[in-house]
Amino acid sequence: MTIEVNPRNASENNLEALERGRAYCAAHHPHLEAALADRYDARLPGFSQSLVEWAYGRHYSRGGVDAKTRQLATIAALTALGGQTAPQLKINIEHSLAVGATEREIVEIIWQMAVYGGLPAAINGLNAAMDVFDAQNEQ
Amino acid sequence: MTIEVNPRNASENNLEALERGRAYCAAHHPHLEAALADRYDARLPGFSQSLVEWAYGRHYSRGGVDAKTRQLATIAALTALGGQTAPQLKINIEHSLAVGATEREIVEIIWQMAVYGGLPAAINGLNAAMDVFDAQNEQ
Amino acid sequence: MTIEVNPRNASENNLEALERGRAYCAAHHPHLEAALADRYDARLPGFSQSLVEWAYGRHYSRGGVDAKTRQLATIAALTALGGQTAPQLKINIEHSLAVGATEREIVEIIWQMAVYGGLPAAINGLNAAMDVFDAQNEQ
Amino acid sequence: MTIEVNPRNASENNLEALERGRAYCAAHHPHLEAALADRYDARLPGFSQSLVEWAYGRHYSRGGVDAKTRQLATIAALTALGGQTAPQLKINIEHSLAVGATEREIVEIIWQMAVYGGLPAAINGLNAAMDVFDAQNEQ
Amino acid sequence: MTIEVNPRNASENNLEALERGRAYCAAHHPHLEAALADRYDARLPGFSQSLVEWAYGRHYSRGGVDAKTRQLATIAALTALGGQTAPQLKINIEHSLAVGATEREIVEIIWQMAVYGGLPAAINGLNAAMDVFDAQNEQ
Amino acid sequence: MTIEVNPRNASENNLEALERGRAYCAAHHPHLEAALADRYDARLPGFSQSLVEWAYGRHYSRGGVDAKTRQLATIAALTALGGQTAPQLKINIEHSLAVGATEREIVEIIWQMAVYGGLPAAINGLNAAMDVFDAQNEQ
């Protein structure tokens, strides 16, 4: 059985996964779990908890690489993946600015994707970034 | 703070996520977590636990749809996504057979993907299925 | 020549392909071919017939797996493929409800795609499903 | 009912779809349907006929654009789609040479995909083309 | 060092890349570089020049295949890639008409993509083409 | 005409694009252009120069973001894009180590992609990384 692998760590880490996710969200996106629960949980039980546990408890809060690099790498992937990820790309551009990435760093990473995902992906990504920058500068 | 959303449920479900994942794996893929830990955890701490928690604790063990449909839907997606998912497609064809899908149901679902993902995806998927069927029939 | 492969079956099945497609559409989507013909055939001769023959005569009417599973597998693939298939995803969610899938089964299959196609694909798929459910509940 | 749309045309074209596909294959890929039937039809009834009808009867034999352009456009798409379509890309490079495309035209179209699908797609496509050219030059 | 490979050619061709791109744009898209510079260069220095050099100086102006085939192949790829490339698909349908492709050739190439990228990609591509044709016929 | 946009900069930057690309390659991948020329240029004239100019002269040498972040973002995108980019992923993992990324940072970024591109993409990426690490540790 797998339970011997890491017996003490297991329940602790499990507790930490959702807790770490919630702590991360409390600091960075305070109303996220409640908003997700309102919108999705009646139809898909446990959705909000699962997302917070996985994305924030099991990824963004891991350490091992700094938050800004993690965010810029996410932007790279969402740009390269293209259309299906447009809403998430804008959110992650906001998150990248929030953890200290500059506008220049963000467009550099997006434009780099012209090499790997093609010009349409990169240009659509640049347009998303400029929409976010313009919206923030208007505030 | 988000913790008020579902206070009693929260820690319980969190406990259940990894536990449910491990229970599911114990029944269906008994050595998976240990094998993943051996291969990946030294370099990527917590990987094996995180995968069991997410894929098996937060998805395959959810209920709400029967196991065979869940598996066949997974095969559909892996077929449509194509090349990047070939190893996972073969594993999920094995898992589909294990939860009672017939060879015929599996190839029907794969061939359906010709409509949505194109002929190359469907034919590559059929070839993967036939490799799995032939390997199992040889045993 | 290939004609020997299945001589009697050949012309019969060929006749059946378009006819089976039309019979399937008559039962499930009665005005589809006429609507497609109106919109596309002047520019692309034979389009409507070809689509009915292929999608409905050669796939949905095949048998070998039940209609609901076939539909839910289609939803899985369209969710995983993402942006390019958003209009088709909504149509197939409607079709899945029409062949007896529950709202719960549909969101379960879509959410399963978080494992294989990533969170953005799954969340966009959930949003499409909720739009369809809400539109139907308003009627 | 949709059957009124094009009543006389319907059965004729339907007959023509598989027949046109078979005529096209007889001229260009004489043993294809038999080979497909041998490999797939026992498990997936009607597969070989369906593929010949759809790909060759409903697409390659359509007219409206010359065969070489149709083939080069196919190569473009298979290059841009990438990994999942590698076996089909090689086959279509052979088909493009067979309908009169030059090696130069083929690599030009593949390299053009660096703009739209990124460098990895284009370079992997060039490598596929060079494998095909080298294999043919060795004969 | 790589500089010995093609010493005379190197600076000449380099000069030619941006110059060829600009000459191509002057003939086909006269205000493109200025428009791109206005929109992007303040945030992403050199963007407009780089795009003209790469897309038009290093690809569209290459020769080796005629302009119409190059354009139709581009349409094929953008159709197959799907959602992420919708804006670019419309632009390239306009460019294809401008270099002499007929409406029929364009829809033939798009419909061919049903075989390789699936029906959703092809139908979304047809819809994009019909929007472009209708807009041009209204003028 | 576009030439007024940046008259003095234009020819300078053009000169710089290939030169910058060559300088970058001289420092990091000294034999790349010659190797590419040997393999591809006879069939696709100008390929090696064009790739050095675009990838290294117009992207990697740009500045605006540090080299390590640029490399890790590239790894993120190649992981998320999946199968078609496997050879390029391994090369970029080597390049990331060469500019100072740690093994841990690399696997963190790849694993992050489980959230955005799904588990198959992430696990295939981890396997690629472990192959590279093992090969380097054996030397």
XYZ file of N, CA and C in Angstrom, chain D residues 14 79 86 91 102 133:
18
model
N -25.093 10.755 -53.022
C -24.737 9.779 -52.018
C -24.000 8.612 -52.676
N 1.486 20.559 -40.541
C 2.674 21.138 -39.913
C 2.284 21.996 -38.715
N 2.091 13.805 -37.161
C 3.357 13.504 -37.834
C 3.235 12.374 -38.861
N 2.826 11.144 -45.048
C 2.005 10.593 -46.142
C 1.597 11.703 -47.104
N 6.857 20.469 -56.104
C 8.306 20.289 -56.013
C 8.740 20.226 -54.551
N 12.020 13.075 -48.556
C 12.837 13.324 -49.752
C 14.007 12.344 -49.800
